[in-house]
Structure formats: structure tokens, C-alpha cells
Amino acid sequence: MNKLAEKYADDIQKILAKYPPEEKRSAVMMLLYMAQREGGYVSNHDINDIAEIVEITPTEVATLIGFYTLYHDKPAGKIRIQVCNDLPCALRGADKFLEELCDALKIQPGETTPDGLVTIEPVMCLAACDKAPMFQAQSGEGLTYHENMSVESTLELIETWKEENND
Amino acid sequence: MTEYVLLRHRDIPEINQLDVYKKNGGFEAFKKVVTAMKPEEVTDVVKASGLRGRGGAGFPTGVKWSFMDNKNWPHYVVANADESEPGTFKDREIMESNPFQFLEGVAISSYAVGANTAYVYCRGEFWQVAHYLDEKIAEMEAAGLLGDNLFGSDYSLRIYTHLGAGAYICGEETALLESLEGKRGQPRLRPPFPPSFGLYGKPTVVNNVETLTNVPLIITKGADWYKSMGTEDTAGVKIFSLSGCVNKPGNYELPFGTTFRELIYEHGGGIANGNKIKAIMAAGASSAMIVATDEALDTPMDYASVRTLKADLGSASVIVIDDSFSIDWVLNKTIHFFKHESCGKCTPCREGNYWMSHIIERIHHGEGSSFDVELLTKVAYQIQNKCLCALGEFSLQAVVSGVERFPQDFEAKVNL
Ligand SMILES: Cc1cc2nc3c(=O)[nH]c(=O)nc-3n(C[C@H](O)[C@H](O)[C@H](O)COP(=O)(O)O)c2cc1C
Ligand code: SF4
Ligand code: FES
């Protein structure tokens, strides 16, 4: 049974419609995001479902997860805070921001808070270099940018996520 | 103050709304080409304007369009919205604030090369941007600006967004096409080039977002108007993304030929925290390091002039480094970037960056010797000219120039 195909039938049709009928494979990129909507990562089951929908092998789907940094094959925090500490941001204090944020949350970069809500990771340039410190928040619902941040404003944001999560 | 050509939202509030864009001449150019011009005529105007690609390589845009293989159909246009070069954030501002001008540019280029389908390849991080463009595309469809029989002609066009998923290499045009086909983004062997063998093996034009956003006004105001801006070497205007140790980082749309000094001191408000300027990287992390002498600061920013400084202008992402930073730290950052982003297809790039990262870590942490500094440059030269795509070449630019032009920073770090 193809769970993904059943659950998101309409969405999948819309994605497939963007590409020529004989080039279904192009849809794989969006389908991987779709698979991540619920658990935040792509499971083996999802890989098989996606492979069936776009008519390629599960191995071909799996190699994409390793290649692209926004696909994940393991669960992590519900929200991934991906702090840019690439050169231009680092010239404006991004390394210090990352370190202090991790200290405040009592975790190391790459780790998840004990409540399972956020994972902090350093990432490469996000095309927001004039607004450092900045990060993107990746969750099952997609990605949002947060620019000109401070440790305080980030902790406040995390608090609001906590409340939303408890609702 | 002259009017903006690309960042027109700074002159015209709400130009991101279709009615406002139309009131300001929006889609007149697209209508004109579809109803009154042959595709070749459109290409000729763009050729005559001197427009060169803004994605980094500076290739003449009209010339690229004229390379499309007319014996093989269908044709595609792909807008490169991967924008991942550290220090570059101009395409994002265009798409977020002046989206219709960009989309009109996509439409005109599609007509010029006979494409009925165009894709906008956005880096995965531009999730919100891509959804925003989807809304704008839907508005265009509803207004009869996309779809079948446009303006009563037999020309039809559809534009779709496509999201990548986090890989700098997908900005390289053939890697981008692989990714658009649902594969790992690894560059293809060239030739053949995309205008003869592109998306799904069909003739394809790949152009940068900023390049395409120039096109509507070139059609409306003419090639001579466009050529009257900029320098003889490089016509027109450019968005310079200014970042790093300046008071006012941001995007500045200026004519080609503006000096580094004017960009950094007049527009960028000078160096932050009372520090002194030390180095400039003009093309993001892929740049050679320019020593910020008076002579360098007075150099006009066009492709040919920047080359006299043994550097490239590339996508004009100007990163300013002040004297509170040591160049070995900078190189640690750039090497880390390229090591992470190498697609792994060729050995010199994959292994070279891996080894350079070990060596620079040693040097940076005060555990290296002068032998390590030599070794670093040697490894960099091992990468040179041996790679399938330009990423390999990019990765050594800062390394060899940094070691050569800032020797004191390395002497201070190593144990002899
Ligand atoms: C490693 C690498 C990364 C690149 N990244 C981008 C990019 O993010 N955006 C872009 O427009 N061009 C990028 N390019 C250049 C493209 O390959 C291509 O030249 C460009 O999209 C052509 O469009 P243009 O002629 O309008 O500049 C990159 C090239 C290389 C080698
Ligand atoms: S030079 Fe580097 S990025 Fe380019 S194809 Fe080779 S390994 Fe991949
Ligand atoms: S370096 Fe951080 S967004 Fe560009």
C-alpha cells in the first residue's frame, strides 16, 4: 500500500503536472519534502512509496537524501534552527551567536533540546548575509527565515513555539 | 538620483502588486514582443544592449540565446534562482520585492528562444520565495499573461517553480539541470552545452534571475539606453551585494564602473567599529583576496578592471574584511565551505578540499609550521585545471591569493 500516494493524492497530482508526463522523476524533489511533513525525516517506507510514484528505484531516491542537506534520514528536533555561520555572517558575529545560543539552551551544535523541540545546526550561506545573525527554521511545514536575530529574540521565539506545541 | 532599473520597488511602492506593476508599464514589453516582434528580433535587441550574464561568468546573454538548436524541440528556459554564493543576496530581493519584472523577463526570454515552458529553479531554502512566486504566477495566469494564445497570438507559455534542497553546486547550470530532472546535482561533462543539450536533453537557456530582470526595460527603452549606462567593457547596471565589516551592508544597484571606494564608503557607510579595511573579496567566497590599497579601492568595478587586480568580479558579492580578522581565519571559512559543497565527482576537488581543510585547521589553531603553509598552496595548485566544473577552481582562489598577499598573517601563526 502506498501511504504517501493515498494521503496526498491531490498534492501529488499538482506536482506531477509541472513536468512532462514522461519526466515524472523531476517530482521526486518535492515528494521528499512531502514525506518529511510529518516526522521531519524520510523513512524507508517513504523511500519505497516515492520510488513507486516517480518510477525509479528506491536506491536512486535514497542517494538524494544523502546528497541534499535539507533532506534528513533521521529524526531530530521538531524544528531545526539552522544558523548561518558562513564567512559574511561570521564577520558580523554569527559564530558568537551560535555559541551563545547553544550555551543558553545547554546543548552543543548538532544536538537537540531534551524536550525534543529544537535542534541547532550550523549551515552555509542562506543569501541573507546583510542581516546576520540569522537562521532558518525547518520543520515539517517548510522553512522560514529569521533575520537580525539576537540570543534573546531567538529564545523568545522558541518560547512561542513551545506554547504552540503544547496547544 | 537616477531611477532604479532592477530594484524598482525602492522607487515605486507596491510594485509587487500586479495592478501597480501594470500601471507602471508592466507587461507592455512582453505584449510588444509577442504581438509585434519576431523571436530573432528580440534576441538581437538583447545582443545590442551588451547585457552580460549576472550569475558570475558574464557571458553575453543575447549571444547565448542565439545558440539554441532549432532542429531539436521543445525548448526550455530555466531561471537560475539558486543564489548560494556566500555574500550574494540580490536575486532574493528581486524575487521578493519586484517579482513581476523578473517573471516578465522569464516570459520575454522564453518567447525569444521559442520555449513554451519555463522553470524557476529556487534553492530549497527559498521555500517562502518559491511559494510567493507561485502566487504571482497564478495571478498572471488569471490575468491572461500566461497560458495559451497569449495576446491573441498562437504563442503559449507556462512558468513553474522548482525547489532544490540545499546544495551550492546546483547553481552550476548543468548540475542545476540534473537536479531539476530529479537527480543528484552533479555537473555534466561539457560540451554539449545546455543550448544544444539541456533539460531532458532538449535545448535550454539557463539565465540568472538578475540577468532576466534587466530584459523588460531593455525591450521598452531600447539597447542604446541600456548601453549608455556602465562602461565600455560592461554595459548597464549591477546589484552589488555588500557584506562583512561595513556599517550599512545591503544591496546597491549601481552602474558598472563604480569604484570599490564609492560602494564601501559612500553607500556602505564605511568600515564598522572604527577598524581599518584590510581585504576585499569581490565575488563572494570564490574570489581571490584583494589587498585593500588605495589603488584597489579606486578601481572601477567592471569585469576587465577587476581583473587588473588579479581577481574577478563574478556575481559582484563584495565581502569586506577589516584588520581585526586574520586571513588564516578567513581561509578556514572558505575552505570549509568548499569542502562541504564539493559534489565529490572529481578527485582533485573532493580530496584537495579535504586536505586543505586539515592543513588550514592546523595553521589556524597555531599548530602548523611554515611547511604547512607551503603545503597548503601546493595542494591548492594540485586542484587547478583538473576539475570538471568551476567549483574546483573557485575553491583555490582565496587560498593561493591569501597566502601570497597576506604572508604576515601566516608568519604570525606558524611555529617555524
Ligand atoms: C559552483 C558554481 C555555482 C554557481 N552558482 C550560481 C548561482 O547560484 N546562481 C547563478 O545564477 N549562477 C550560478 N553559477 C553560474 C551558472 O553556472 C551559469 O553560468 C549562470 O546561471 C548563467 O546565467 P547568466 O548567463 O545569466 O549569468 C554557478 C557556477 C558554478 C560553477
Ligand atoms: S569540480 Fe568539484 S564540484 Fe565540480 S564536478 Fe568536480 S567534484 Fe564536483
Ligand atoms: S553568509 Fe550567512 S546568509 Fe550569507
XYZ file of C-alpha atoms and ligand atoms in Angstrom:
626
model
C 0.000 0.000 0.000
C 1.363 3.396 -0.960
C 0.640 5.578 2.069
C 2.064 8.760 0.586
C 0.086 8.421 -2.646
C -3.144 7.916 -0.714
C -2.615 10.622 1.794
C -1.538 13.395 -0.562
C -3.222 12.325 -3.808
C -4.214 15.857 -4.881
C -0.920 17.470 -3.957
C 0.984 14.787 -5.830
C -1.091 15.339 -8.970
C -0.349 19.064 -8.790
C 3.370 18.430 -8.509
C 3.420 15.907 -11.341
C 1.528 18.343 -13.575
C 4.530 20.677 -13.589
C 6.634 18.229 -15.597
C 6.216 16.373 -18.908
C 4.389 13.065 -18.314
C 7.470 11.044 -19.269
C 9.653 13.018 -16.825
C 7.943 12.102 -13.562
C 11.286 11.797 -11.857
C 11.533 15.585 -11.563
C 8.776 15.418 -8.951
C 10.983 13.453 -6.573
C 12.395 16.623 -5.001
C 9.002 17.884 -3.809
C 7.877 14.393 -2.798
C 10.825 14.110 -0.433
C 9.741 17.329 1.268
C 6.236 15.937 1.430
C 7.450 12.783 3.136
C 9.187 14.941 5.748
C 5.998 16.846 6.599
C 5.025 14.628 9.485
C 8.082 13.158 11.107
C 10.689 15.654 9.918
C 12.636 12.912 8.154
C 12.253 10.452 5.296
C 11.675 6.855 6.416
C 12.476 3.689 4.466
C 8.796 3.251 3.878
C 8.586 6.736 2.337
C 11.524 5.939 0.084
C 9.692 2.966 -1.359
C 6.488 4.955 -1.781
C 8.267 7.774 -3.584
C 10.182 5.379 -5.810
C 6.914 3.780 -6.856
C 5.227 7.119 -7.614
C 8.026 8.517 -9.800
C 9.055 5.126 -11.203
C 12.695 4.975 -10.172
C 14.482 2.587 -7.803
C 14.464 3.075 -4.029
C 18.270 3.312 -4.153
C 18.035 6.259 -6.515
C 15.690 8.002 -4.089
C 17.913 7.193 -1.112
C 21.051 8.712 -2.684
C 19.249 12.044 -2.969
C 18.714 12.171 0.779
C 22.439 11.868 1.320
C 23.280 14.438 -1.334
C 20.941 17.290 -0.403
C 21.280 18.870 3.030
C 17.597 19.711 3.512
C 16.530 16.067 3.444
C 17.017 14.059 6.598
C 17.062 10.322 7.193
C 16.953 10.509 10.982
C 14.532 12.131 13.380
C 15.722 15.246 15.223
C 14.031 18.144 16.986
C 10.631 19.174 15.748
C 12.177 22.387 14.474
C 15.703 22.626 13.149
C 17.289 26.003 13.789
C 19.909 26.279 11.066
C 22.230 29.135 11.908
C 24.324 30.549 9.083
C 27.917 30.921 10.223
C 29.462 31.190 6.797
C 32.089 33.873 6.116
C 29.949 37.029 5.643
C 27.719 36.216 8.625
C 30.740 35.241 10.727
C 32.265 38.660 10.020
C 29.204 40.021 11.801
C 29.325 37.786 14.840
C 27.472 34.643 13.742
C 29.918 32.242 15.433
C 29.456 34.009 18.744
C 25.687 33.994 18.287
C 25.681 30.251 17.595
C 27.852 29.541 20.613
C 25.816 31.698 22.991
C 22.544 30.305 21.739
C 23.757 26.761 22.295
C 25.032 27.715 25.762
C 21.673 29.232 26.655
C 19.917 26.030 25.594
C 22.629 23.891 27.230
C 23.306 21.898 24.062
C 26.115 21.601 21.531
C 25.714 22.445 17.827
C 24.074 19.438 16.190
C 22.188 18.467 19.354
C 18.515 18.599 20.292
C 16.949 20.110 23.401
C 15.770 17.477 25.945
C 12.105 18.298 25.221
C 12.702 17.338 21.585
C 11.591 20.719 20.284
C 14.661 22.246 18.655
C 17.888 21.076 17.075
C 20.594 23.661 16.433
C 22.846 23.235 13.423
C 25.346 25.498 11.644
C 24.750 25.837 7.889
C 26.280 27.562 4.868
C 25.242 30.916 3.380
C 21.471 31.436 3.142
C 21.508 34.595 0.989
C 20.771 36.868 3.931
C 24.325 37.965 4.706
C 23.423 41.611 5.373
C 21.038 40.558 8.143
C 23.300 38.447 10.360
C 22.934 36.926 12.842
C 20.267 34.937 11.091
C 18.921 31.414 10.785
C 16.257 29.433 9.045
C 13.820 27.238 10.906
C 13.000 23.992 9.148
C 10.018 21.980 10.261
C 7.639 19.610 8.526
C 5.656 22.600 7.317
C 8.557 24.178 5.474
C 11.169 26.807 6.057
C 11.096 30.314 7.466
C 13.851 32.916 7.678
C 14.626 34.828 10.875
C 16.970 37.756 10.360
C 18.819 40.291 12.524
C 18.378 37.982 15.500
C 19.847 38.093 18.988
C 20.074 35.308 21.546
C 17.202 36.951 23.477
C 14.899 37.269 20.468
C 15.649 33.684 19.492
C 14.858 32.368 22.972
C 11.574 34.296 22.876
C 10.744 32.736 19.540
C 11.460 29.288 20.926
C 9.096 30.055 23.830
C 6.278 30.836 21.395
C 6.957 27.579 19.565
C 6.800 25.769 22.889
C 3.381 27.222 23.612
C 2.077 26.393 20.135
C 3.379 22.903 20.581
C 1.568 22.421 23.882
C -1.774 23.548 22.443
C 19.192 60.305 -8.173
C 18.620 58.202 -11.246
C 15.791 55.728 -11.315
C 16.291 52.115 -10.409
C 16.304 49.577 -13.230
C 16.127 46.402 -11.141
C 15.326 47.381 -7.554
C 12.356 49.408 -8.748
C 10.386 48.629 -5.592
C 12.583 51.247 -3.931
C 11.101 53.889 -6.268
C 7.597 52.501 -6.702
C 5.768 51.254 -3.619
C 3.800 48.012 -4.050
C 5.269 47.203 -7.445
C 4.888 43.623 -6.238
C 1.132 44.043 -6.866
C 0.051 43.173 -10.388
C -2.103 46.286 -10.928
C 0.688 48.585 -9.713
C 3.247 46.827 -11.881
C 0.932 47.127 -14.894
C 0.246 50.806 -14.200
C 3.978 51.372 -14.387
C 4.326 49.852 -17.830
C 4.430 46.251 -16.658
C 3.944 43.541 -19.309
C 3.962 46.120 -22.119
C 7.302 44.707 -23.227
C 6.016 41.137 -23.185
C 2.953 42.178 -25.177
C 5.119 44.060 -27.631
C 7.417 41.142 -28.354
C 4.600 38.614 -28.716
C 2.440 40.818 -30.958
C 4.961 42.855 -32.916
C 8.394 41.223 -32.927
C 9.944 38.061 -34.297
C 11.861 35.977 -31.741
C 15.185 36.718 -33.500
C 14.497 40.424 -33.290
C 14.137 40.174 -29.525
C 17.437 38.328 -29.285
C 19.076 40.990 -31.465
C 17.953 43.813 -29.176
C 19.347 41.968 -26.139
C 22.593 41.338 -28.015
C 22.872 45.001 -28.962
C 22.261 46.106 -25.369
C 25.522 44.493 -24.272
C 23.756 42.634 -21.451
C 26.033 40.017 -19.905
C 25.051 37.232 -17.535
C 24.882 38.249 -13.880
C 25.344 34.731 -12.470
C 29.117 35.106 -12.399
C 30.596 34.254 -15.762
C 29.455 37.415 -17.576
C 28.583 35.663 -20.827
C 26.707 37.869 -23.361
C 23.036 36.997 -22.901
C 21.763 37.555 -26.455
C 24.619 35.509 -27.853
C 23.686 32.618 -25.561
C 20.077 32.778 -26.746
C 21.197 32.646 -30.366
C 22.995 29.325 -29.709
C 19.710 27.453 -29.229
C 19.491 24.433 -31.516
C 16.471 24.976 -33.737
C 16.462 21.430 -35.031
C 15.612 19.938 -31.646
C 12.347 20.706 -29.816
C 10.815 21.563 -27.352
C 12.967 24.359 -25.942
C 13.168 25.345 -22.295
C 14.112 28.408 -20.295
C 15.386 27.905 -16.772
C 15.883 30.818 -14.395
C 18.770 30.186 -12.036
C 17.494 31.219 -8.586
C 19.892 29.013 -6.674
C 21.753 32.019 -5.232
C 24.137 30.227 -2.884
C 27.464 32.015 -3.284
C 28.435 33.284 0.186
C 27.896 37.046 0.087
C 25.189 37.051 -2.610
C 21.631 38.059 -1.719
C 20.382 40.104 -4.665
C 18.189 37.611 -6.530
C 16.208 37.052 -3.373
C 15.457 40.778 -3.028
C 14.375 40.958 -6.686
C 12.030 37.972 -6.374
C 10.571 39.098 -3.053
C 10.078 42.741 -3.950
C 9.909 43.104 -7.733
C 8.679 39.651 -8.746
C 6.692 40.589 -11.846
C 9.604 42.276 -13.573
C 11.621 39.104 -13.097
C 8.751 36.914 -14.341
C 8.231 39.209 -17.324
C 11.930 38.758 -18.102
C 11.445 34.990 -17.975
C 8.448 35.336 -20.313
C 10.268 37.507 -22.858
C 13.316 35.245 -22.942
C 11.025 32.241 -23.394
C 9.387 33.902 -26.396
C 12.802 34.815 -27.817
C 14.029 31.210 -27.777
C 10.704 29.576 -28.608
C 10.132 27.948 -25.225
C 6.580 27.194 -24.096
C 7.673 26.047 -20.650
C 9.997 27.815 -18.237
C 11.173 26.721 -14.799
C 12.410 28.877 -11.959
C 14.908 26.759 -10.018
C 14.942 28.101 -6.459
C 17.366 26.812 -3.860
C 15.439 24.775 -1.276
C 15.999 27.430 1.370
C 13.924 29.808 -0.790
C 10.830 27.859 0.217
C 8.904 31.015 1.056
C 10.145 32.797 -2.071
C 9.038 29.914 -4.288
C 5.569 29.867 -2.732
C 5.352 33.620 -3.189
C 6.324 33.276 -6.866
C 3.670 30.557 -7.243
C 1.060 33.086 -6.135
C 2.367 35.684 -8.561
C 2.392 33.157 -11.402
C -1.224 32.236 -10.594
C -2.172 35.928 -10.775
C -0.510 36.183 -14.171
C -2.440 33.143 -15.388
C -5.705 34.627 -14.156
C -4.911 37.885 -15.949
C -4.203 36.115 -19.249
C -0.487 36.859 -19.119
C 0.427 33.169 -19.061
C -1.352 30.277 -20.746
C -2.455 29.634 -24.316
C -2.833 32.073 -27.217
C -1.295 34.994 -25.385
C -2.448 38.423 -26.596
C -4.398 36.701 -29.364
C -1.280 35.088 -30.850
C -0.545 31.392 -31.188
C 2.185 31.665 -28.544
C 1.627 29.861 -25.254
C 3.743 29.844 -22.110
C 3.703 28.308 -18.672
C 6.104 29.068 -15.819
C 6.697 26.688 -12.896
C 8.854 26.934 -9.811
C 11.039 24.020 -8.765
C 12.720 23.698 -5.377
C 16.207 22.372 -4.793
C 17.162 21.044 -1.397
C 20.383 22.594 -0.193
C 23.456 22.176 -2.389
C 25.608 25.073 -3.646
C 26.725 23.059 -6.642
C 23.180 23.185 -8.047
C 23.910 26.801 -9.030
C 26.258 25.436 -11.686
C 23.983 25.241 -14.700
C 24.416 21.599 -15.662
C 24.201 20.424 -12.038
C 21.050 22.532 -11.773
C 19.557 20.729 -14.766
C 20.387 17.345 -13.246
C 18.688 18.430 -10.043
C 15.670 19.656 -11.986
C 15.488 16.192 -13.525
C 15.288 14.709 -10.031
C 18.882 13.541 -9.790
C 21.838 14.371 -7.606
C 23.147 17.784 -8.601
C 26.422 16.801 -10.196
C 27.795 18.762 -13.165
C 27.702 17.220 -16.611
C 30.653 16.865 -18.918
C 30.612 19.736 -21.405
C 30.283 20.154 -24.360
C 27.452 19.730 -25.224
C 26.269 22.957 -23.598
C 22.665 23.498 -22.475
C 21.567 25.426 -25.618
C 22.070 22.180 -27.536
C 21.591 19.578 -24.766
C 19.884 20.906 -21.655
C 16.843 19.948 -19.620
C 15.626 16.452 -20.564
C 18.240 16.568 -23.320
C 16.458 19.476 -25.026
C 17.874 22.894 -25.938
C 17.771 25.063 -22.817
C 18.725 28.579 -21.853
C 19.839 28.971 -18.249
C 19.993 32.566 -17.034
C 20.421 34.186 -13.678
C 17.469 35.989 -12.042
C 19.126 39.406 -12.208
C 20.067 38.907 -15.873
C 16.437 38.209 -16.793
C 15.100 41.104 -14.718
C 17.009 43.530 -16.976
C 15.213 42.319 -20.091
C 11.778 44.030 -19.898
C 13.241 47.528 -19.669
C 15.780 46.781 -22.407
C 12.853 45.961 -24.699
C 10.862 49.021 -23.619
C 13.644 51.583 -23.576
C 15.983 50.118 -26.161
C 19.505 48.761 -26.420
C 21.088 52.212 -26.655
C 19.526 53.336 -23.411
C 20.938 50.282 -21.647
C 24.351 50.690 -23.222
C 24.515 54.310 -22.104
C 24.965 53.021 -18.541
C 28.054 51.246 -17.239
C 31.416 51.044 -19.002
C 32.588 50.094 -22.447
C 33.634 46.696 -21.116
C 30.451 46.008 -19.208
C 27.197 47.746 -20.079
C 24.368 48.536 -17.708
C 23.709 48.383 -14.012
C 24.518 45.759 -11.415
C 23.278 44.930 -7.983
C 26.312 44.806 -5.712
C 25.637 42.735 -2.598
C 27.809 44.348 0.049
C 28.520 42.360 3.222
C 31.020 41.937 6.022
C 32.652 44.675 8.088
C 30.734 47.712 6.794
C 28.267 49.965 8.573
C 25.497 49.507 6.041
C 25.581 46.112 4.379
C 22.935 45.540 1.718
C 22.165 45.540 -1.986
C 23.243 48.569 -4.000
C 22.200 48.952 -7.624
C 24.900 50.969 -9.367
C 26.347 51.313 -12.842
C 29.239 49.040 -13.717
C 32.428 51.041 -13.264
C 31.542 52.373 -9.821
C 34.679 52.162 -7.681
C 35.093 49.912 -4.657
C 35.640 53.075 -2.644
C 32.311 54.592 -3.597
C 30.469 51.339 -2.855
C 32.115 50.736 0.503
C 32.405 54.280 1.855
C 29.602 56.305 0.248
C 26.912 53.657 0.030
C 28.071 51.179 2.644
C 28.834 53.850 5.241
C 32.474 52.828 5.675
C 34.103 50.289 7.962
C 32.312 49.341 11.167
C 33.633 49.696 14.722
C 36.369 52.193 13.782
C 38.508 49.433 12.290
C 40.602 49.678 9.145
C 39.805 47.955 5.873
C 42.164 45.077 5.117
C 40.892 42.902 2.272
C 38.093 42.715 -0.269
C 36.564 39.643 -1.859
C 34.648 40.853 -4.917
C 32.972 37.606 -5.960
C 31.956 36.010 -2.682
C 33.842 33.047 -1.281
C 35.034 32.186 -4.785
C 37.163 35.329 -5.005
C 40.822 35.993 -4.888
C 41.656 38.191 -1.883
C 42.294 41.780 -2.905
C 44.615 43.799 -0.653
C 42.605 46.960 0.109
C 45.182 49.528 -1.024
C 44.184 52.989 -2.253
C 44.798 51.800 -5.779
C 42.468 48.838 -5.326
C 39.779 50.997 -3.737
C 39.878 53.355 -6.715
C 39.465 50.538 -9.217
C 36.211 50.657 -11.182
C 34.070 47.577 -10.763
C 33.652 46.077 -14.207
C 34.859 42.668 -15.340
C 38.036 43.886 -17.085
C 39.159 46.386 -14.439
C 38.803 43.973 -11.521
C 40.944 41.532 -13.458
C 43.831 44.024 -13.294
C 43.829 43.328 -9.535
C 44.272 39.595 -10.268
C 40.724 38.950 -9.118
C 37.285 38.551 -10.664
C 34.062 40.475 -10.244
C 31.922 37.351 -10.645
C 28.471 37.883 -9.204
C 29.667 41.123 -7.516
C 29.158 39.935 -3.959
C 31.597 42.255 -2.252
C 32.757 40.954 1.136
C 34.733 43.480 3.176
C 37.229 42.243 5.777
C 38.726 44.593 8.358
C 42.017 44.437 10.234
C 40.520 42.736 13.288
C 40.405 39.495 11.275
C 43.316 37.299 10.320
C 43.420 35.861 6.796
C 44.040 32.311 8.022
C 40.669 32.532 9.765
C 39.062 33.715 6.508
C 40.608 30.827 4.594
C 39.413 28.400 7.225
C 35.884 29.596 6.469
C 36.150 29.474 2.665
C 37.858 26.068 2.604
C 35.270 24.681 4.996
C 32.581 25.936 2.621
C 34.066 24.336 -0.489
C 34.874 21.084 1.278
C 31.235 20.896 2.329
C 29.901 21.836 -1.102
C 32.168 19.809 -3.398
C 29.859 17.358 -5.148
C 32.525 14.674 -4.961
C 32.526 13.787 -8.634
C 36.200 14.569 -9.288
C 39.093 13.578 -7.090
C 41.203 16.786 -7.115
C 38.278 18.892 -5.884
C 36.952 16.364 -3.378
C 40.294 15.281 -1.897
C 42.040 18.616 -2.368
C 39.499 20.469 -0.305
C 39.519 17.733 2.314
C 43.282 18.046 2.726
C 43.270 21.827 2.595
C 40.746 21.856 5.426
C 43.032 19.738 7.617
C 46.046 21.902 6.892
C 44.290 25.218 7.443
C 42.799 23.947 10.714
C 46.305 23.179 11.911
C 47.615 26.572 10.888
C 44.643 28.429 12.268
C 44.942 26.749 15.660
C 48.624 27.618 15.915
C 49.701 24.009 15.420
C 51.131 24.403 11.934
C 54.617 25.019 10.602
C 55.820 27.113 7.678
C 55.968 23.825 5.809
C 52.201 23.565 6.242
C 51.689 26.954 4.636
C 53.721 25.816 1.638
C 51.837 22.552 1.549
C 48.520 24.396 1.580
C 49.428 26.288 -1.590
C 50.802 23.131 -3.183
C 47.577 21.247 -2.604
C 45.626 24.213 -3.978
C 47.651 24.118 -7.185
C 47.004 20.393 -7.444
C 43.313 21.228 -7.819
C 43.886 23.842 -10.508
C 42.805 22.998 -14.071
C 41.965 19.435 -13.160
C 38.268 19.673 -12.391
C 35.062 19.088 -14.246
C 33.381 22.305 -13.150
C 34.406 25.732 -11.905
C 33.799 24.936 -8.228
C 37.208 23.306 -8.020
C 38.785 26.444 -9.453
C 36.778 28.681 -7.123
C 37.981 26.755 -4.089
C 41.620 27.678 -4.557
C 41.223 31.366 -5.403
C 41.160 32.710 -1.854
C 43.765 30.202 -0.692
C 46.592 30.991 -3.082
C 45.954 34.742 -3.122
C 45.526 34.902 0.654
C 48.795 33.137 1.377
C 50.654 35.164 -1.232
C 49.218 38.589 -0.468
C 48.970 38.409 3.340
C 52.134 36.491 4.311
C 52.403 38.292 7.658
C 49.162 36.691 8.896
C 50.611 33.243 8.336
C 54.073 34.028 9.678
C 52.418 35.161 12.886
C 50.550 31.873 13.224
C 53.089 29.147 12.481
C 55.814 27.623 14.618
C 58.927 27.601 12.479
C 29.826 26.215 -8.465
C 29.001 27.178 -9.229
C 27.926 27.811 -8.614
C 27.124 28.695 -9.316
N 26.073 29.275 -8.676
C 25.249 30.110 -9.363
C 24.108 30.678 -8.735
O 23.836 30.437 -7.557
N 23.318 31.496 -9.464
C 23.578 31.770 -10.783
O 22.820 32.491 -11.406
N 24.659 31.244 -11.398
C 25.489 30.420 -10.722
N 26.563 29.859 -11.374
C 26.762 30.171 -12.810
C 25.916 29.261 -13.694
O 26.621 28.061 -13.958
C 25.587 29.901 -15.034
O 26.757 30.399 -15.591
C 24.592 31.019 -14.946
O 23.412 30.606 -14.318
C 24.253 31.522 -16.319
O 23.375 32.619 -16.251
P 23.839 34.067 -16.686
O 24.470 33.930 -18.058
O 22.581 34.842 -16.719
O 24.806 34.538 -15.681
C 27.401 28.982 -10.673
C 28.502 28.363 -11.288
C 29.291 27.486 -10.587
C 30.440 26.847 -11.274
S 34.997 20.350 -9.500
Fe 34.158 19.707 -7.515
S 32.034 20.368 -7.563
Fe 32.773 20.442 -9.688
S 32.222 18.433 -10.540
Fe 34.281 18.226 -9.690
S 33.949 17.469 -7.568
Fe 32.008 18.277 -8.307
S 26.836 34.199 4.970
Fe 25.133 33.934 6.198
S 23.492 34.341 4.900
Fe 25.209 34.613 3.644
